[in-house]
Coordinates of C-alpha atoms in Angstrom, one line a residue:
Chain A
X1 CA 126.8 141.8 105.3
X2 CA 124.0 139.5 105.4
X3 CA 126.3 137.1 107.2
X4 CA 126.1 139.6 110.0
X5 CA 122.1 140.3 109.7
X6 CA 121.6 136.5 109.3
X7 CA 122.8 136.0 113.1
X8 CA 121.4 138.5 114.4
X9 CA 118.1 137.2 112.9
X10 CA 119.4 133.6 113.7
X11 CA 119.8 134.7 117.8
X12 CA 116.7 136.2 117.6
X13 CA 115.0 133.4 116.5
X14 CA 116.8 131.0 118.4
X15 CA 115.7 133.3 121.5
X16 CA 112.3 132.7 120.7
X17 CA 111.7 129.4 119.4
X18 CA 113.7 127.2 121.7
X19 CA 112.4 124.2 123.1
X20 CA 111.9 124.0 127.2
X21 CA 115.3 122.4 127.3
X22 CA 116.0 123.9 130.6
X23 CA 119.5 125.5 131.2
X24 CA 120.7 123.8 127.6
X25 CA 118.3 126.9 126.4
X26 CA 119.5 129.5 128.2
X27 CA 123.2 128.7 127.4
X28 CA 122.3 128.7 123.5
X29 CA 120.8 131.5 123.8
X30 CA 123.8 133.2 125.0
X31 CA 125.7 131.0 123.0
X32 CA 123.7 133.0 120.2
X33 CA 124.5 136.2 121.5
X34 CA 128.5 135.0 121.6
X35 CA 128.1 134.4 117.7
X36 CA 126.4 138.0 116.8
X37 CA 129.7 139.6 118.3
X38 CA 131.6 137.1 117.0
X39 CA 131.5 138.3 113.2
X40 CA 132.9 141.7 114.1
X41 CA 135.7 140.4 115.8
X42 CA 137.1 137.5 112.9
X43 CA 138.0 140.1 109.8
X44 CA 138.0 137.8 107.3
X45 CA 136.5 134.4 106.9
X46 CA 133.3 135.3 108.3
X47 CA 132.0 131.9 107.5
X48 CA 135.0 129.8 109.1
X49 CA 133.6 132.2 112.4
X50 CA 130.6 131.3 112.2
X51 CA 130.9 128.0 111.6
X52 CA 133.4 127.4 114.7
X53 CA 130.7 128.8 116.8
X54 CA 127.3 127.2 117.0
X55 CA 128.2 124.9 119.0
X56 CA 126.9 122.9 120.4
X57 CA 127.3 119.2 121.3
X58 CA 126.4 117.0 118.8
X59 CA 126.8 113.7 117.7
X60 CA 128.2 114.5 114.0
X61 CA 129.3 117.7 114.6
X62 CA 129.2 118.4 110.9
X63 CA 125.6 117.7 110.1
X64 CA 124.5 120.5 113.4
X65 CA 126.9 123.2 112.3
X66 CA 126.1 122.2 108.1
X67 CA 122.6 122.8 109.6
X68 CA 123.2 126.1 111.5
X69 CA 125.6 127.3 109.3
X70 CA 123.1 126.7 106.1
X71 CA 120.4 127.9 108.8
X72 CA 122.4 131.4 109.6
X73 CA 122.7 131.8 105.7
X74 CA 119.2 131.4 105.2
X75 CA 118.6 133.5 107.6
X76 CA 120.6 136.6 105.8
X77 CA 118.8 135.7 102.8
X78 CA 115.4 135.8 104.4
X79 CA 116.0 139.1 106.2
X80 CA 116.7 140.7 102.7
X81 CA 114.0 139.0 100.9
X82 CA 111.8 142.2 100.0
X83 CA 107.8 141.0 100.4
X84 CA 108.2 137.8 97.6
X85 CA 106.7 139.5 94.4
X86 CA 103.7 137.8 93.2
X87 CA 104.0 135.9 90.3
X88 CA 101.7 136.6 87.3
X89 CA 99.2 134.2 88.4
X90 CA 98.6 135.8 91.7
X91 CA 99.2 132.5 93.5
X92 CA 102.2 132.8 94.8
X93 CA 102.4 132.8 98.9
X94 CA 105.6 131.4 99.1
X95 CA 109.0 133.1 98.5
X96 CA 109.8 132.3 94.9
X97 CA 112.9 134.3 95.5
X98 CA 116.0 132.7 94.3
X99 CA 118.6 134.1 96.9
X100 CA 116.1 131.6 99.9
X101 CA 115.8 129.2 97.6
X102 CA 119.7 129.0 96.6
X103 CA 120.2 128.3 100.1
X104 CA 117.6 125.6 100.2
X105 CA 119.0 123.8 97.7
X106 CA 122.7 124.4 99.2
X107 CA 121.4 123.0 102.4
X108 CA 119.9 119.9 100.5
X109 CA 123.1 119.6 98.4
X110 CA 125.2 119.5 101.8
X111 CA 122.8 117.1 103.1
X112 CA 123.3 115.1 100.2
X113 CA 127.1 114.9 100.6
X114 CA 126.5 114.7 104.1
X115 CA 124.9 111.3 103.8
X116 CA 126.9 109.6 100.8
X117 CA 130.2 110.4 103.2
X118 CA 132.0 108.1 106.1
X119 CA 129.0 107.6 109.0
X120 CA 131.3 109.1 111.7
X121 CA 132.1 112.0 109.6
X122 CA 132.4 113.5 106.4
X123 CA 135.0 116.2 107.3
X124 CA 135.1 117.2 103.4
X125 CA 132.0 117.6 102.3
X126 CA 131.3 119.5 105.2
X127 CA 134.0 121.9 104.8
X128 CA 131.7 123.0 101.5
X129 CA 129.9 126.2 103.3
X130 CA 133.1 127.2 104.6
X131 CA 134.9 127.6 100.9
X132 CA 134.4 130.4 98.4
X133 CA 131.6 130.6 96.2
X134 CA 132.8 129.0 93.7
X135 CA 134.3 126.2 95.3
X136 CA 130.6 126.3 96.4
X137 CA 129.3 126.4 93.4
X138 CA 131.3 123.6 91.9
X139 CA 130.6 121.1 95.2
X140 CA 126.6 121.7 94.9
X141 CA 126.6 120.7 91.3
X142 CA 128.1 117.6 92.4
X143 CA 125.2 115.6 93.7
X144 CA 122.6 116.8 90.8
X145 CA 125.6 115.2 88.2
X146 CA 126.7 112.0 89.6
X147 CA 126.7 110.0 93.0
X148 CA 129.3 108.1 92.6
X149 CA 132.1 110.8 91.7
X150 CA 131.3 112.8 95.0
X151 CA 133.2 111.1 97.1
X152 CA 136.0 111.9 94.9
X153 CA 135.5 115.6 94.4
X154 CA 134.8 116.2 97.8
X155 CA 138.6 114.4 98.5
X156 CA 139.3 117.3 96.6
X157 CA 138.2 119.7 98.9
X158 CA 141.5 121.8 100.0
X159 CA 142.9 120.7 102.9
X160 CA 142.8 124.5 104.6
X161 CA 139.3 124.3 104.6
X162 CA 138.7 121.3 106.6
X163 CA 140.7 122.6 109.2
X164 CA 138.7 125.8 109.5
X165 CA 135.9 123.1 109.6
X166 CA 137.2 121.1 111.8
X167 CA 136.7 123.5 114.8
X168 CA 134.2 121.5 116.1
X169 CA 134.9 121.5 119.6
X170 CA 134.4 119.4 122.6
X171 CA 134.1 122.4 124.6
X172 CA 132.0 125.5 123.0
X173 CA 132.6 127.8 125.7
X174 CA 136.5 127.5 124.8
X175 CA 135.1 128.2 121.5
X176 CA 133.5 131.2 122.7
X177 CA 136.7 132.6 123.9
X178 CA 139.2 131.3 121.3
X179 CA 137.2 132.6 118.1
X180 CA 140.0 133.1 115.9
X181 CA 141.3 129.9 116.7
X182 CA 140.8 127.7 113.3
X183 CA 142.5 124.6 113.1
X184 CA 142.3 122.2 116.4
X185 CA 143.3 119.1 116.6
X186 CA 139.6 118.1 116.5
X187 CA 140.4 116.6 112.6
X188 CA 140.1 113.3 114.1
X189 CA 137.6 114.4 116.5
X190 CA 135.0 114.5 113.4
X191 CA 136.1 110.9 112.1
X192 CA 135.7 109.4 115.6
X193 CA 131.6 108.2 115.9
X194 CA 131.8 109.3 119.3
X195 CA 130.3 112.1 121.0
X196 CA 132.6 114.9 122.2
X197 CA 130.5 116.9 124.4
X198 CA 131.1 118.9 127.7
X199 CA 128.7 119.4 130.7
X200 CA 127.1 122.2 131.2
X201 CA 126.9 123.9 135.1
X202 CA 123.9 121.3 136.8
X203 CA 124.0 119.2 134.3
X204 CA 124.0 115.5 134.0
X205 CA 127.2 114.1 132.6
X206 CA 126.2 110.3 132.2
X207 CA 127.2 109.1 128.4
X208 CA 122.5 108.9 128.1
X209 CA 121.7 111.7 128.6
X210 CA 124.1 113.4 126.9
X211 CA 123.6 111.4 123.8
X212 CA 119.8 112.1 124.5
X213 CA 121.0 116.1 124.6
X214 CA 123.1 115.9 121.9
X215 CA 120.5 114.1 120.0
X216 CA 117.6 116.7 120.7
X217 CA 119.7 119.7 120.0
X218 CA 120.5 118.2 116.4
X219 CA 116.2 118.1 116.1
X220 CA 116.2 121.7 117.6
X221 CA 118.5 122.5 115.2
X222 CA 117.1 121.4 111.9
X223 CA 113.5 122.6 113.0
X224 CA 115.4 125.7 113.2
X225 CA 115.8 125.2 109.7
X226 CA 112.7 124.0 108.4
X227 CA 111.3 127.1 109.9
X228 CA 113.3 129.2 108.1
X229 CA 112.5 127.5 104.6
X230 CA 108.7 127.3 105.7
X231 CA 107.1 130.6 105.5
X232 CA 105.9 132.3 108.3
X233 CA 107.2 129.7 110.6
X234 CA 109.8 131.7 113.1
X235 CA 107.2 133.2 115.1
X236 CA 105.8 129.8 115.5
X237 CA 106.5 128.3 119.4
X238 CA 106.5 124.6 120.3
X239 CA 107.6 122.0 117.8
X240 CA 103.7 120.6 117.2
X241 CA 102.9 123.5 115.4
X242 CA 105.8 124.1 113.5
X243 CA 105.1 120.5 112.7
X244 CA 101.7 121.8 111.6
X245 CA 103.3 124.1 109.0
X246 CA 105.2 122.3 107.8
X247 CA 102.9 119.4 107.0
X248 CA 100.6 122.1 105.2
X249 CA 103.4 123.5 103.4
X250 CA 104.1 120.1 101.9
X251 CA 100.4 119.2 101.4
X252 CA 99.9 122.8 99.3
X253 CA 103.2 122.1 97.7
X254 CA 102.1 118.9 96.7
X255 CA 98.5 120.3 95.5
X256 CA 100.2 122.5 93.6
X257 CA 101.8 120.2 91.5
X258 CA 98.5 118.3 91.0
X259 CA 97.0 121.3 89.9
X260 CA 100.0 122.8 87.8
X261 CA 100.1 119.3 85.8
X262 CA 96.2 119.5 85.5
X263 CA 96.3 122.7 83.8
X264 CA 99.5 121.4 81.5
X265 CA 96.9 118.8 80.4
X266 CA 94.8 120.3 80.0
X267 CA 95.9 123.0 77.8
X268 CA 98.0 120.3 75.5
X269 CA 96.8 117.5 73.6
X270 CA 99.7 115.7 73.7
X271 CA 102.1 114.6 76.8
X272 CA 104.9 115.8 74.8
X273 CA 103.6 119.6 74.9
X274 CA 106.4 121.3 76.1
X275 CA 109.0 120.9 73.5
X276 CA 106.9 122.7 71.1
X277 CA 106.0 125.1 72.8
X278 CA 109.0 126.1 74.3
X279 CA 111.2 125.7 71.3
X280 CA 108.1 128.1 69.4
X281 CA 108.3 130.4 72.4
X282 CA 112.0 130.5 72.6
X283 CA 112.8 130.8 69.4
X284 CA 111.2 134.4 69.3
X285 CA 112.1 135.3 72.8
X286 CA 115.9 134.1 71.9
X287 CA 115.7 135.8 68.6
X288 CA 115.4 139.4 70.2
X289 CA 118.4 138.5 72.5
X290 CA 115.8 139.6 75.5
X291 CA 117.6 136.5 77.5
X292 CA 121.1 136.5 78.7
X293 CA 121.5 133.4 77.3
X294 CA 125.0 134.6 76.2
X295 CA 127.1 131.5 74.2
X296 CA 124.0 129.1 74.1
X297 CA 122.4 132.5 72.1
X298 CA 125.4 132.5 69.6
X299 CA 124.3 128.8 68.8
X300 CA 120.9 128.8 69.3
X301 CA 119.9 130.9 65.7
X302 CA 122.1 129.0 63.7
X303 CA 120.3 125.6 64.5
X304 CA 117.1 126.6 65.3
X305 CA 115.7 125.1 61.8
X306 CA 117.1 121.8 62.7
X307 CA 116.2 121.8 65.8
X308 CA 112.4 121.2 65.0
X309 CA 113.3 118.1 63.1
X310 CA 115.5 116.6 64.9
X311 CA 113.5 115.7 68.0
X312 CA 111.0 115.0 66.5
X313 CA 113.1 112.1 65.6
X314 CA 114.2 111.7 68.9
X315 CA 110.7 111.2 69.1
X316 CA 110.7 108.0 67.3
X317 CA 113.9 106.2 68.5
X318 CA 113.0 106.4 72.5
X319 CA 116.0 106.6 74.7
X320 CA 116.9 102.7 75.6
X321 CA 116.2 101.9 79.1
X322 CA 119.3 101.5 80.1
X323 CA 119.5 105.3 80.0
X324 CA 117.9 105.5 83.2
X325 CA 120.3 104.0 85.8
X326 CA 119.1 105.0 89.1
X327 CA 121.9 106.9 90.4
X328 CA 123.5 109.6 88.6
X329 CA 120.7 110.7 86.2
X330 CA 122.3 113.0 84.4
X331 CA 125.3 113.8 82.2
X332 CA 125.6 110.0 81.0
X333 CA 122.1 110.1 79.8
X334 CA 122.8 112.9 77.5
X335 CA 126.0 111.8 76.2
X336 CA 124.7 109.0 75.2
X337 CA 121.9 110.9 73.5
X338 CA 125.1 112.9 71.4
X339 CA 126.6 109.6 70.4
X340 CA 123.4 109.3 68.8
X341 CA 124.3 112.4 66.7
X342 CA 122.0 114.3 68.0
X343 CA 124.8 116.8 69.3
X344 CA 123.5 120.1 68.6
X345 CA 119.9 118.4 70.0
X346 CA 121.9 119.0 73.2
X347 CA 123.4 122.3 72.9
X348 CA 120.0 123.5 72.0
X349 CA 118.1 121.7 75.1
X350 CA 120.8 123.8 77.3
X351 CA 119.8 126.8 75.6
X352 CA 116.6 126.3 75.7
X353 CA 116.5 124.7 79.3
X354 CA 118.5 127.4 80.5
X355 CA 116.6 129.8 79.2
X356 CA 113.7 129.0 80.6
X357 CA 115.0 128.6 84.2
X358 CA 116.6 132.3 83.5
X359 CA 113.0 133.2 82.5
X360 CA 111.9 132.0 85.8
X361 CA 114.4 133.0 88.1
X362 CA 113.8 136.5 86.8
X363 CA 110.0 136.1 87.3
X364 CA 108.9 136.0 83.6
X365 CA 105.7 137.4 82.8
X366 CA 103.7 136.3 80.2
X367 CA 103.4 139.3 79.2
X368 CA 106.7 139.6 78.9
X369 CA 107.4 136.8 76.6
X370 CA 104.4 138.0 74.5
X371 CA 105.9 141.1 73.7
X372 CA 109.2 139.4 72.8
X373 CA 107.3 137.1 70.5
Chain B
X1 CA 120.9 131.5 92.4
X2 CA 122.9 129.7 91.1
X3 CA 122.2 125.9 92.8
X4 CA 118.9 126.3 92.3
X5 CA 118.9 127.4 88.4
X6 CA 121.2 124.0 88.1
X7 CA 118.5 121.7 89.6
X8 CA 116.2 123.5 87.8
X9 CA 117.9 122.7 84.5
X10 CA 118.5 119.4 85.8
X11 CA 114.9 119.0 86.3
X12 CA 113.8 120.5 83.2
X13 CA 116.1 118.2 81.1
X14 CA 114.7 114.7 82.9
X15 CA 111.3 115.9 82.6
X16 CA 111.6 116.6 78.6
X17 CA 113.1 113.5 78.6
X18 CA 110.8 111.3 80.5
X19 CA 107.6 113.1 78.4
X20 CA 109.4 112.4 75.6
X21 CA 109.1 108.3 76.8
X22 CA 105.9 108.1 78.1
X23 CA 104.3 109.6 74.5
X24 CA 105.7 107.2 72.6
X25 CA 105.6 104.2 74.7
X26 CA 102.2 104.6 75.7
X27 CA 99.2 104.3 74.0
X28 CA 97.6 107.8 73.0
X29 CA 95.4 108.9 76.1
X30 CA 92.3 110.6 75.6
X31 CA 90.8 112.7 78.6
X32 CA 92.3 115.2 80.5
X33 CA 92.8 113.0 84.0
X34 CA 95.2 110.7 81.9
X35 CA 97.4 113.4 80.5
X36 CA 97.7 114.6 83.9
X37 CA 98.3 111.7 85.8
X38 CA 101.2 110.8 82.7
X39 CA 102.5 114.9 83.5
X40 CA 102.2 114.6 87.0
X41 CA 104.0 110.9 87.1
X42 CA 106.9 111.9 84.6
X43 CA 107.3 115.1 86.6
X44 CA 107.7 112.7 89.9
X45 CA 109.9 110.5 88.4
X46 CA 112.2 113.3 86.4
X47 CA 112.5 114.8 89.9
X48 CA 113.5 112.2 92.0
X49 CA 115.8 111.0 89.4
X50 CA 116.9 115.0 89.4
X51 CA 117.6 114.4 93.5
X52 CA 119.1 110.5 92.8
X53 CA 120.8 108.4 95.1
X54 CA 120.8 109.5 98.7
X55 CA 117.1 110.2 100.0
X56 CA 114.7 108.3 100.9
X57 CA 111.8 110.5 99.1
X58 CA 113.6 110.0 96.0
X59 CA 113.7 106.3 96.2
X60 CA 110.6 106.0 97.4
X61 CA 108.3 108.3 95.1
X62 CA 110.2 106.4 92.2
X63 CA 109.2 103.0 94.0
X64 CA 106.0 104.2 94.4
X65 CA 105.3 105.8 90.7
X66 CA 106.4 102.2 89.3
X67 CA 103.6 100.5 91.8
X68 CA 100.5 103.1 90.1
X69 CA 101.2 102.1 86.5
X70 CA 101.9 99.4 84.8
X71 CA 103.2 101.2 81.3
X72 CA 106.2 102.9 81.7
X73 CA 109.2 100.6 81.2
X74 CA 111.8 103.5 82.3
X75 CA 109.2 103.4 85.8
X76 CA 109.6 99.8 86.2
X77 CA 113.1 99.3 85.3
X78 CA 114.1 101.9 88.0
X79 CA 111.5 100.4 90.4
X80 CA 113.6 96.9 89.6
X81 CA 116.7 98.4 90.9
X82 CA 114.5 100.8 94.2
X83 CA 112.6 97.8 95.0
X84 CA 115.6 96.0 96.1
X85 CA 116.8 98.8 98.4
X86 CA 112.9 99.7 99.9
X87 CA 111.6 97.1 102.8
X88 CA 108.2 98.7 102.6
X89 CA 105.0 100.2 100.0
X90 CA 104.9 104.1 101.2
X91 CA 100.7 104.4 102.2
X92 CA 98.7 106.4 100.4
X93 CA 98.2 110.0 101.8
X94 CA 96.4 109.7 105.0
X95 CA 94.1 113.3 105.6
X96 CA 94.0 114.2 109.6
X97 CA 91.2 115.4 110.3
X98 CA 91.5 118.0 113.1
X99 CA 94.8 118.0 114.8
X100 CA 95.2 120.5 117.6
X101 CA 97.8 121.1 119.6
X102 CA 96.5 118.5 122.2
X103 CA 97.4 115.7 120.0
X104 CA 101.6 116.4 120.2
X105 CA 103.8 116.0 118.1
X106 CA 103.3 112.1 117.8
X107 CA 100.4 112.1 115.5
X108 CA 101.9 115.3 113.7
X109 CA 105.0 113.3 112.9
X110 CA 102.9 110.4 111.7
X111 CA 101.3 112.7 109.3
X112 CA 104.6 114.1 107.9
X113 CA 105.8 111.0 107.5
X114 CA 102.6 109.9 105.4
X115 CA 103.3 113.0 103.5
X116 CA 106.5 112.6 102.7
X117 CA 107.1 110.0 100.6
X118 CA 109.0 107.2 102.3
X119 CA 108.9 108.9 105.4
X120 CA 107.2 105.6 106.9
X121 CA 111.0 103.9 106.8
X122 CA 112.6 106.4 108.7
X123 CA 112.3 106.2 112.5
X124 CA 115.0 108.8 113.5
X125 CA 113.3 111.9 113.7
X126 CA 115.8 114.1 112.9
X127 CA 116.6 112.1 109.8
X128 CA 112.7 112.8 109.5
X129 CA 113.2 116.0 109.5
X130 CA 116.0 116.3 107.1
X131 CA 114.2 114.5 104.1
X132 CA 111.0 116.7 104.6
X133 CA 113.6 119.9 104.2
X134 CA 115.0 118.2 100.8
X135 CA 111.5 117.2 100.0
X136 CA 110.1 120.4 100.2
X137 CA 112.9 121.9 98.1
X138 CA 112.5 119.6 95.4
X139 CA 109.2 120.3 95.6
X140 CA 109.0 124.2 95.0
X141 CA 111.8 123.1 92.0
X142 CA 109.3 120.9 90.5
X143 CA 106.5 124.1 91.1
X144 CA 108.4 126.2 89.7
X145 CA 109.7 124.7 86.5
X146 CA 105.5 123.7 85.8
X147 CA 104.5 127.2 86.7
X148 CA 107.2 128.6 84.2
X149 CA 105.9 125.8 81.7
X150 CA 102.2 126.9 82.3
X151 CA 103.1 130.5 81.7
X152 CA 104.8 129.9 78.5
X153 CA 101.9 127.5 77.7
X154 CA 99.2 130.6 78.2
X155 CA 100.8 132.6 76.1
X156 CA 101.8 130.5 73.0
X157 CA 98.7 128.9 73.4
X158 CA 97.8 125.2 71.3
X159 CA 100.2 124.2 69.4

């Protein structure tokens, strides 16, 4: 289970790469080793477990254990992730494995939801690692569609969920102990702004410093994270260099976009390249049925002939501005593109947008779709 | 597998879209460095409209797409609604030159938040910290779609 791998992984890197915090270190280290027993003892709902343990003391206890939780999970992933294949190019350094970056963009998606909740706490959204998959699935395709309709789906949350969330405790060392132990009264604890927290042995116990505490665990926490979505960041000690990686990560990430859209420009005389070409390319690759396309594949032949035409007069009549409100880019844009009658326009985007993400999240080749065409 | 795919698409679809504007609102450019300045500023906007609403980066690499040019009305009609929500212009990218570990993580925060865009307007450093991880996820989404493109584009050649 890569649950199980992912804290083991997790302890191991929170062994090594915890800030001089003093005793606050030692007792999340051990705090670490409580959660890599932890999953053999809870049989089911391995993520409610996990989620009840990290404990810590932070200010919005949903954000640190969204954070960990997402953090452990990545941390399965990454244990799994076979040497990241190199992409046809040769460039890739980074993991372009789908499985890491699934959990990325869950953690980003749960940050999202984090932020558009209440202030003191969003007990809903963050009971989304905690639910199935697909309740998972279905909450992290909130925030790409709208904004304003996540509040609303994540009311929709069931209720059993939040209590398995709402484990976050005052005291984690009764949390230790009490592992099965879902639902606490803490329900209002997470809508309350205040900090539950409980003194450690020698530890200070004035309201500052445990703020300050609470508030520099949360940091530890999410440069836990970054280092897992970094590369080659968890063997990395002391938070100025793991600073350093990450600012190179972004500065390559960011080159490579310069670079990427230089050679798009360069290969295409127009801005507009890429509707051509991937409707030409598609249309062959589709054709042989080489991508699982499935129901968009049923649709795709039959309109393929029109397609062509009909955006290039999409072309012409540019979408009104209007069309771009700032929040919630997404669905309303298109259906207003349909009640242009353009409706099969947007079945056939689908099919061809999704088939080109499936072409890259099985690491097409180009050779590949050359054969195909 | 699945989230990411969906941003992907999401992505994908703004991007066509936003391309789609900036040809035929804009005058026909003619070198290279203006075709890739349009891709690279479509691509910006398409994906902090993909990631809308609640980041900072978002709003602020939209804010700051509208300040570079002039032409693209979508760019200045979202910048209308961002400008009213950002305090501050996000600084151009400012290089270190040789940061060792002597220098602390003061100056390397200063340089992640030049990096990131908007990063100037958060002081919290663990909110820091959380809009470079959703940066830098957007990011490799935005890579990756562009790679994909470029792939296809090497086979199928001009069109």
């Amino acid at each position: 289970m890569d649950l199980t791998g992912g804290l083991v992984a997790r302890s191991g890197s929170g062994g090594m790469c915890r800030e001089s915090t003093g005793l606050e270190s030692l007792h999340l280290v051990d705090e670490f080793r409580q959660l890599v027993t932890l999953p053999s003892e809870n049989a089911g709902g391995s993520f409610t477990a996990l989620l009840e343990l990290p404990a810590t003391q932070a200010v919005e206890l949903l954000h640190f254990t969204d954070s960990s939780s997402s953090q452990a999970a990545v941390n399965g992933i990454g244990g799994d992730i076979a040497p990241p294949p190199l992409h046809s190019f040769g460039t890739l350094t980074f993991p372009s494995n789908s499985a890491l970056m699934e959990r990325a963009a869950r953690f980003s998606v749960i940050a999202t939801e984090q932020q558009n909740g209440n202030v003191s706490g969003e007990t809903t959204t963050s009971s989304v690692p905690s639910n199935s998959s697909a309740n998972l699935d279905r909450i992290k395709t909130e925030p790409a569609e709208t904004d304003s309709s996540q509040r609303l789906i994540s009311d929709q949350i069931p209720c059993p969920s939040q209590n398995n969330r709402s484990g976050k405790r005052k005291d984690f060392e009764k949390k230790v102990k009490s592992s099965t132990k879902k639902a606490k009264s803490s329900e209002e604890n997470e809508k309350l702004p205040y900090v539950h927290v409980r003194a450690r042995r020698g530890q200070a116990t004035d309201s500052h410093s445990l703020a300050e505490r609470a508030r520099r665990e949360k940091i530890n926490a999410r440069m836990k994270l970054l280092q897992e979505l970094v590369p080659g960041c968890d063997k990395i000690q002391g938070t100025a260099l793991v600073l350093d990686e990450i600012i190179n990560h972004v500065q390559s990430l960011q080159r490579q976009v310069e670079m990427l859209s230089m050679r798009l420009a360069a290969v295409n005389p127009r801005i507009d390249f890429n509707l051509d070409t991937i409707l030409a390319s598609e249309n062959g690759s589709l054709m042989d049925g080489s991508f699982n396309g499935t129901a968009m594949q049923l649709a795709w032949p039959h309109q393929a002939i029109e397609t062509e035409q009909s955006f290039h007069h999409r072309q012409l009549q540019p979408p009104p501005p209007h069309q771009w409100p700032f929040d919630g880019l997404n669905q309303p844009v298109w259906g207003r593109e349909e009640d242009q009658g353009h409706g099969n326009e947007h079945n056939n985007l689908m099919a061809v947008s999704e088939n080109v993400m499936v072409g890259s999240a099985n690491l097409l080749h180009p050779n590949q779709v050359k054969t195909e065409l | 597998m699945n989230t990411y795919n969906m941003v992907k698409q999401e992505f994908i679809k703004k991007w066509i879209t936003t391309l789609q504007t900036l040809d035929s609102s804009v005058e026909y450019p003619s070198n290279v460095t203006e075709r890739k300045n349009a891709i690279r500023l479509s691509s910006d906007i398409a994906i902090a409209a993909t990631r809308s609403g609640s980041t900072v980066w978002s709003r602020a690499l939209i804010s700051r797409t509208g300040n570079k040019t002039t032409k693209p009305h979508m760019a200045r009609r979202i910048l209308r609604k961002a400008r009213s929500r950002m305090k501050n212009r996000c600084s151009t990218l400012r290089r270190s030159g040789d940061f060792t570990a002597r220098v602390g993580v003061r100056k390397r925060t200063e340089l992640l938040k030049s990096l990131v865009p908007g990063g100037e307007l958060i002081d919290d450093k663990d909110n820091l910290i959380r809009e470079t991880l959703d940066y830098i996820v957007y990011l490799r989404v935005q890579v990756d779609v562009m790679r994909t493109l470029a792939a296809v584009d090497s086979v199928t050649g001009n069109l």
